[in-house]
mmCIF file of C-alpha atoms in Angstrom:
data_model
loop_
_atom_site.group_PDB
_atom_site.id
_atom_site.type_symbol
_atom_site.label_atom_id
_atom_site.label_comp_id
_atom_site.label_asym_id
_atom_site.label_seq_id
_atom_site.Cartn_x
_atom_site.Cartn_y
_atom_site.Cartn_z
ATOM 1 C CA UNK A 15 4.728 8.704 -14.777
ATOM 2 C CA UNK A 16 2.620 10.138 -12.124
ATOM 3 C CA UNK A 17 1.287 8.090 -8.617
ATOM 4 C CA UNK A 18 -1.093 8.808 -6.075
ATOM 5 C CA UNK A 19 -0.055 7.147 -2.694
ATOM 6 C CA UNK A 20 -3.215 6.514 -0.630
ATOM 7 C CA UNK A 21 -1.663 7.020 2.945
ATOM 8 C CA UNK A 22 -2.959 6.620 6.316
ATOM 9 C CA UNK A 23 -0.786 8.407 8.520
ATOM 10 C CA UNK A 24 1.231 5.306 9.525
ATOM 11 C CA UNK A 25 4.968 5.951 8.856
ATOM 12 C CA UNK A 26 6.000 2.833 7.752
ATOM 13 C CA UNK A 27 3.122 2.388 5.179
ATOM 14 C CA UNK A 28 3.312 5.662 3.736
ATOM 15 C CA UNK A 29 7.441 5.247 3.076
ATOM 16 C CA UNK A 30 6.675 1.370 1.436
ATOM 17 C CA UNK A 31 4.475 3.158 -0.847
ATOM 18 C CA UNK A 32 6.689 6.420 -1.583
ATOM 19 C CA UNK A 33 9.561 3.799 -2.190
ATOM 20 C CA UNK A 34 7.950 1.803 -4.721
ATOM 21 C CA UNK A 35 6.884 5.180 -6.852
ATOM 22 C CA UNK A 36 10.704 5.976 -6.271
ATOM 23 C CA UNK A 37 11.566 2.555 -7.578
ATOM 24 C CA UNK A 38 9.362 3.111 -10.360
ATOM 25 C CA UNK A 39 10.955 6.609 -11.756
ATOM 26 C CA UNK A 40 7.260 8.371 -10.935
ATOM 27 C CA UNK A 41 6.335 11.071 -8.854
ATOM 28 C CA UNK A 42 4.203 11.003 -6.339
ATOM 29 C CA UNK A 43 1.446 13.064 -4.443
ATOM 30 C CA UNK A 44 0.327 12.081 -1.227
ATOM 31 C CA UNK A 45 -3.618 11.925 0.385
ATOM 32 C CA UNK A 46 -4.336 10.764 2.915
ATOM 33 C CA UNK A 47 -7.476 9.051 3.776
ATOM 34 C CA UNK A 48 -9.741 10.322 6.217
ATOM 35 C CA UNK A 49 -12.012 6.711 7.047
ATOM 36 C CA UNK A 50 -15.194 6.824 8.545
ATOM 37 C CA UNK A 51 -15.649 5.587 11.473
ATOM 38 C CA UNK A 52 -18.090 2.934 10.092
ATOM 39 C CA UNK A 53 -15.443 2.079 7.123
ATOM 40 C CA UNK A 54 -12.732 1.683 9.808
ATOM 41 C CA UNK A 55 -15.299 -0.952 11.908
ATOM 42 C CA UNK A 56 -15.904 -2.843 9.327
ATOM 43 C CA UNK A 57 -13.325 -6.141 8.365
ATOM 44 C CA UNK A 58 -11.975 -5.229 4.889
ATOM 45 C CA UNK A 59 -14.048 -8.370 3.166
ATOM 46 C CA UNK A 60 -17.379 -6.683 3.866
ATOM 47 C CA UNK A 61 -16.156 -3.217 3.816
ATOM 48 C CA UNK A 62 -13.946 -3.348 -0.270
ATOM 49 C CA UNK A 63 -17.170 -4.392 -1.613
ATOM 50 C CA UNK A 64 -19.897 -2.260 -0.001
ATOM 51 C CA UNK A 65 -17.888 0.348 -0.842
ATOM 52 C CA UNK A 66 -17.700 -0.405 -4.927
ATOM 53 C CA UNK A 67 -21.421 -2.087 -4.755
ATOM 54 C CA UNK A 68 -23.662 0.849 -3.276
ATOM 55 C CA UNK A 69 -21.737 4.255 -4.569
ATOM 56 C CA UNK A 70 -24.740 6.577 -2.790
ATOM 57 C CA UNK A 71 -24.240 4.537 0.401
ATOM 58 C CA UNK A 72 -20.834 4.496 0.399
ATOM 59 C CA UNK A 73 -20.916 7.880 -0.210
ATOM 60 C CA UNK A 74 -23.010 9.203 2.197
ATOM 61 C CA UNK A 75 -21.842 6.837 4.882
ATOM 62 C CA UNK A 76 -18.441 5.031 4.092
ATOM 63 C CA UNK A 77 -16.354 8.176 2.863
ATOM 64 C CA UNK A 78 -15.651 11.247 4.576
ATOM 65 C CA UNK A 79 -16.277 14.483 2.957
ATOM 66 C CA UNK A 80 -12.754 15.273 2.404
ATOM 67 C CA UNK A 81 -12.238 11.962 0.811
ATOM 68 C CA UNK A 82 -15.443 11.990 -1.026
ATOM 69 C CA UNK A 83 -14.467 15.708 -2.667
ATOM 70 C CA UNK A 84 -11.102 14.145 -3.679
ATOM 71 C CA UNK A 85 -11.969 11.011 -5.437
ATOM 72 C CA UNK A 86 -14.074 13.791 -7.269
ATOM 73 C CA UNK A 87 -11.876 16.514 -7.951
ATOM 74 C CA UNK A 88 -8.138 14.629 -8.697
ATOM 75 C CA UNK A 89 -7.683 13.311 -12.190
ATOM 76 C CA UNK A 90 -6.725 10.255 -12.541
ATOM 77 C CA UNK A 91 -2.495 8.863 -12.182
ATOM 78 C CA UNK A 92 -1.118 6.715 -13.877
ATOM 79 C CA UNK A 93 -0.750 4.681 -11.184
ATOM 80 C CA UNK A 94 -2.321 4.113 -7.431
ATOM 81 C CA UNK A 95 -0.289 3.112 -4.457
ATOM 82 C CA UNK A 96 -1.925 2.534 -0.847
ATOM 83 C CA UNK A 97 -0.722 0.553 1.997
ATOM 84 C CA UNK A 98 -2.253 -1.553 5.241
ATOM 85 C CA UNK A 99 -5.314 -2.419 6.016
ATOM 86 C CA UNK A 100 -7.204 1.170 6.067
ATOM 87 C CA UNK A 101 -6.134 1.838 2.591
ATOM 88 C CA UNK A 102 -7.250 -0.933 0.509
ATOM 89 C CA UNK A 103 -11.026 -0.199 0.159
ATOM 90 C CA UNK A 104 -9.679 3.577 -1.372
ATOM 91 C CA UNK A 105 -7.159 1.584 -3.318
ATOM 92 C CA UNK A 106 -9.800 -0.696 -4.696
ATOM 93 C CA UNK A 107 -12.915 2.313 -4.862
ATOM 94 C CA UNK A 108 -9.228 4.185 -6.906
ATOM 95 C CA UNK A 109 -9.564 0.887 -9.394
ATOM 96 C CA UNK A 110 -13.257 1.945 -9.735
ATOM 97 C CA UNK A 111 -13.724 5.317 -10.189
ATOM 98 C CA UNK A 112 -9.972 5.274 -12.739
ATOM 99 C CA UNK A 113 -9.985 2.138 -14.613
ATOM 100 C CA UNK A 114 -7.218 3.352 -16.615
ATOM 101 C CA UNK A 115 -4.760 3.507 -13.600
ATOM 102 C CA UNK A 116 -2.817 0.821 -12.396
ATOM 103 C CA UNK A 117 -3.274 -0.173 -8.786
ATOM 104 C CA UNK A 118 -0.910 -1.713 -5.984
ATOM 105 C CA UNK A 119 -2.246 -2.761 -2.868
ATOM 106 C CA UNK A 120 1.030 -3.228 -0.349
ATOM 107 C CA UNK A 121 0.232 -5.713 2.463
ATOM 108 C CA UNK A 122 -2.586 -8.178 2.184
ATOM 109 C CA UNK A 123 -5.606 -6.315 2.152
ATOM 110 C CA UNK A 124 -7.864 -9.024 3.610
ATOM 111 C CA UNK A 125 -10.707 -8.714 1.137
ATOM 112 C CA UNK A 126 -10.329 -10.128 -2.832
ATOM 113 C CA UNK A 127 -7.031 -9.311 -4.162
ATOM 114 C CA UNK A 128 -9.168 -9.359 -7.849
ATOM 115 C CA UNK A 129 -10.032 -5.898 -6.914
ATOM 116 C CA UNK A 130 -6.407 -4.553 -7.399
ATOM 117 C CA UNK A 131 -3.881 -4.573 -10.294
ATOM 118 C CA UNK A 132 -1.060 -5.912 -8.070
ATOM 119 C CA UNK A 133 -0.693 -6.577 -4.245
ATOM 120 C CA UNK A 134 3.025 -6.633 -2.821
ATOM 121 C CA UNK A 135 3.017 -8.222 0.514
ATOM 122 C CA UNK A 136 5.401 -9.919 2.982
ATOM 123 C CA UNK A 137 6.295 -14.131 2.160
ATOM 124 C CA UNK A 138 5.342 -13.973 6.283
ATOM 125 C CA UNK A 139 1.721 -13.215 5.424
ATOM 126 C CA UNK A 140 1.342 -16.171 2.501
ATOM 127 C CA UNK A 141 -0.269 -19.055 4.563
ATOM 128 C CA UNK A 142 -3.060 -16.583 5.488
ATOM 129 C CA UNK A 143 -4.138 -15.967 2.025
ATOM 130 C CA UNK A 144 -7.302 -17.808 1.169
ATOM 131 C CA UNK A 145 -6.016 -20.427 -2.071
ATOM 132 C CA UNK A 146 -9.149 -18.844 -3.378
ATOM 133 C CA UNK A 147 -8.542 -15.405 -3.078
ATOM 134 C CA UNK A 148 -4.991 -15.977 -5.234
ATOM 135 C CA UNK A 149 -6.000 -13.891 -8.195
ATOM 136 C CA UNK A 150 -2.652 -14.787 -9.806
ATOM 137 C CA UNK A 151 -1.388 -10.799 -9.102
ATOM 138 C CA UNK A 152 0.147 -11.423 -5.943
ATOM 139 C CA UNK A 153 3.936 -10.551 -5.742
ATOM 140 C CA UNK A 154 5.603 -11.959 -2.303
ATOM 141 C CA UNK A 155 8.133 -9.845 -1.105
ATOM 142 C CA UNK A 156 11.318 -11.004 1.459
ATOM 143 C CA UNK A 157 11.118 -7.500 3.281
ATOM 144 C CA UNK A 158 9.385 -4.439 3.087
ATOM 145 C CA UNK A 159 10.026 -2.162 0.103
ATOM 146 C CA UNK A 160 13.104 0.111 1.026
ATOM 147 C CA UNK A 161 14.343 2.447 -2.044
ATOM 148 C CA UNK A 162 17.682 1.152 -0.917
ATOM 149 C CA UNK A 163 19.680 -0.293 -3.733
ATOM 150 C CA UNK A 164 22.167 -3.069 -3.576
ATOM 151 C CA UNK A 165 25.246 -0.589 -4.299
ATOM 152 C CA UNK A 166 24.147 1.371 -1.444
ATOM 153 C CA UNK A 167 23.651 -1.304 0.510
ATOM 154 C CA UNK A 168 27.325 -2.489 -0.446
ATOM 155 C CA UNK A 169 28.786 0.661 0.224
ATOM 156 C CA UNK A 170 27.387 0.770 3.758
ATOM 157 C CA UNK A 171 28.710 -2.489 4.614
ATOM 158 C CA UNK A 172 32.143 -1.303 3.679
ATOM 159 C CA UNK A 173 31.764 1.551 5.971
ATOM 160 C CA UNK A 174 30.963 -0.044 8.664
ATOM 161 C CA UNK A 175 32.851 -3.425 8.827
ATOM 162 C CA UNK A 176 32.143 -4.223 12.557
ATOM 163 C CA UNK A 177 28.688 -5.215 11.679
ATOM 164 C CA UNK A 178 30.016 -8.042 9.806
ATOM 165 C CA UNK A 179 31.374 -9.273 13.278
ATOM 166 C CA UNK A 180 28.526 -9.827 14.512
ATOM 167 C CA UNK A 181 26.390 -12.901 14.883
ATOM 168 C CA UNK A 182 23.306 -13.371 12.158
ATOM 169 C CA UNK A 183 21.158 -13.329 11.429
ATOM 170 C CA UNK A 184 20.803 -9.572 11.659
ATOM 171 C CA UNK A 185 18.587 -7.135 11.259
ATOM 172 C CA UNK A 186 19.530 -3.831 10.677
ATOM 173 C CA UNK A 187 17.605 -0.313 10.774
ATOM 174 C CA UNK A 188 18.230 2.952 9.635
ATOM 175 C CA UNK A 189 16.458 6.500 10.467
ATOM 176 C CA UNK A 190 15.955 9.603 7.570
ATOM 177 C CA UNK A 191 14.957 12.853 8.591
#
């Protein structure tokens, strides 16, 4: 299985999505989009549709030429990941121009979730999601997507038994290189 993570130079975005292609046994190619500046202005409600609805405007106006050549050039994966608000109009204009490819939207997007396969987003963001923009593909996650497993998890914990000293609830980070 192939993916295409749509990434937008955040860190923490970009590792959600590579974790969930991980997660998924596929591998993945990373682009990241280039916005216009008119894209990035615009709130996500007005912006998801404009950019399906009016393909000439869209792309003389909406997509930069880098992003424009790729959505032309790259055949299609079997599946499309992007992340945050900045992605989801190339994760939904991904749905449009590859029907056949499955698409994940992680975080809310904050325009019609009907315009992806699946969006993954925190249980913290849930009572801002319009009833009516439940499309019924909406899969609430605890925490972000780590490709962490519960055996590693385990194994860290036995490690590194002063952390279960301390008070919770706790949060705990880790850095890769």
């Amino acid at each position: 299985m192939r993916a295409l993570i749509l990434g937008n130079g955040a860190a923490g975005a970009e590792k959600q999505c590579l974790a969930l292609a991980d997660i998924l046994g596929a591998s993945s190619k990373l682009h990241r989009v280039k916005p216009s500046k008119l894209l990035t202005a615009l709130p996500n409600r007005i912006a998801c549709p404009l950019l399906l609805e009016s393909k000439r405007f869209a792309e003389k106006c909406l997509l930069s030429p880098q992003d424009r050549d790729f959505f032309h050039s790259v055949a299609p994966s079997d599946i499309v990941i992007g992340s945050g608000r900045i992605t989801a109009p190339f994760t939904a204009l991904a749905k449009s121009v590859w029907p056949q490819s499955f698409t994940v939207q992680i975080q809310y997007p904050y325009c019609s979730t009907s315009l992806f396969d699946a969006v993954v987003t925190p249980q913290h963001d849930k009572p801002k999601i319009p009833k009516k923009d439940d499309s019924g593909n909406i899969v609430f996650s605890k925490f972000s997507i780590h490709k962490y497993s519960k055996k590693y998890l385990d194994a860290t914990r036995l490690c590194h038994p002063e952390f279960n000293l301390l008070p919770e609830p706790r949060v705990r980070g880790s850095i890769q290189s």
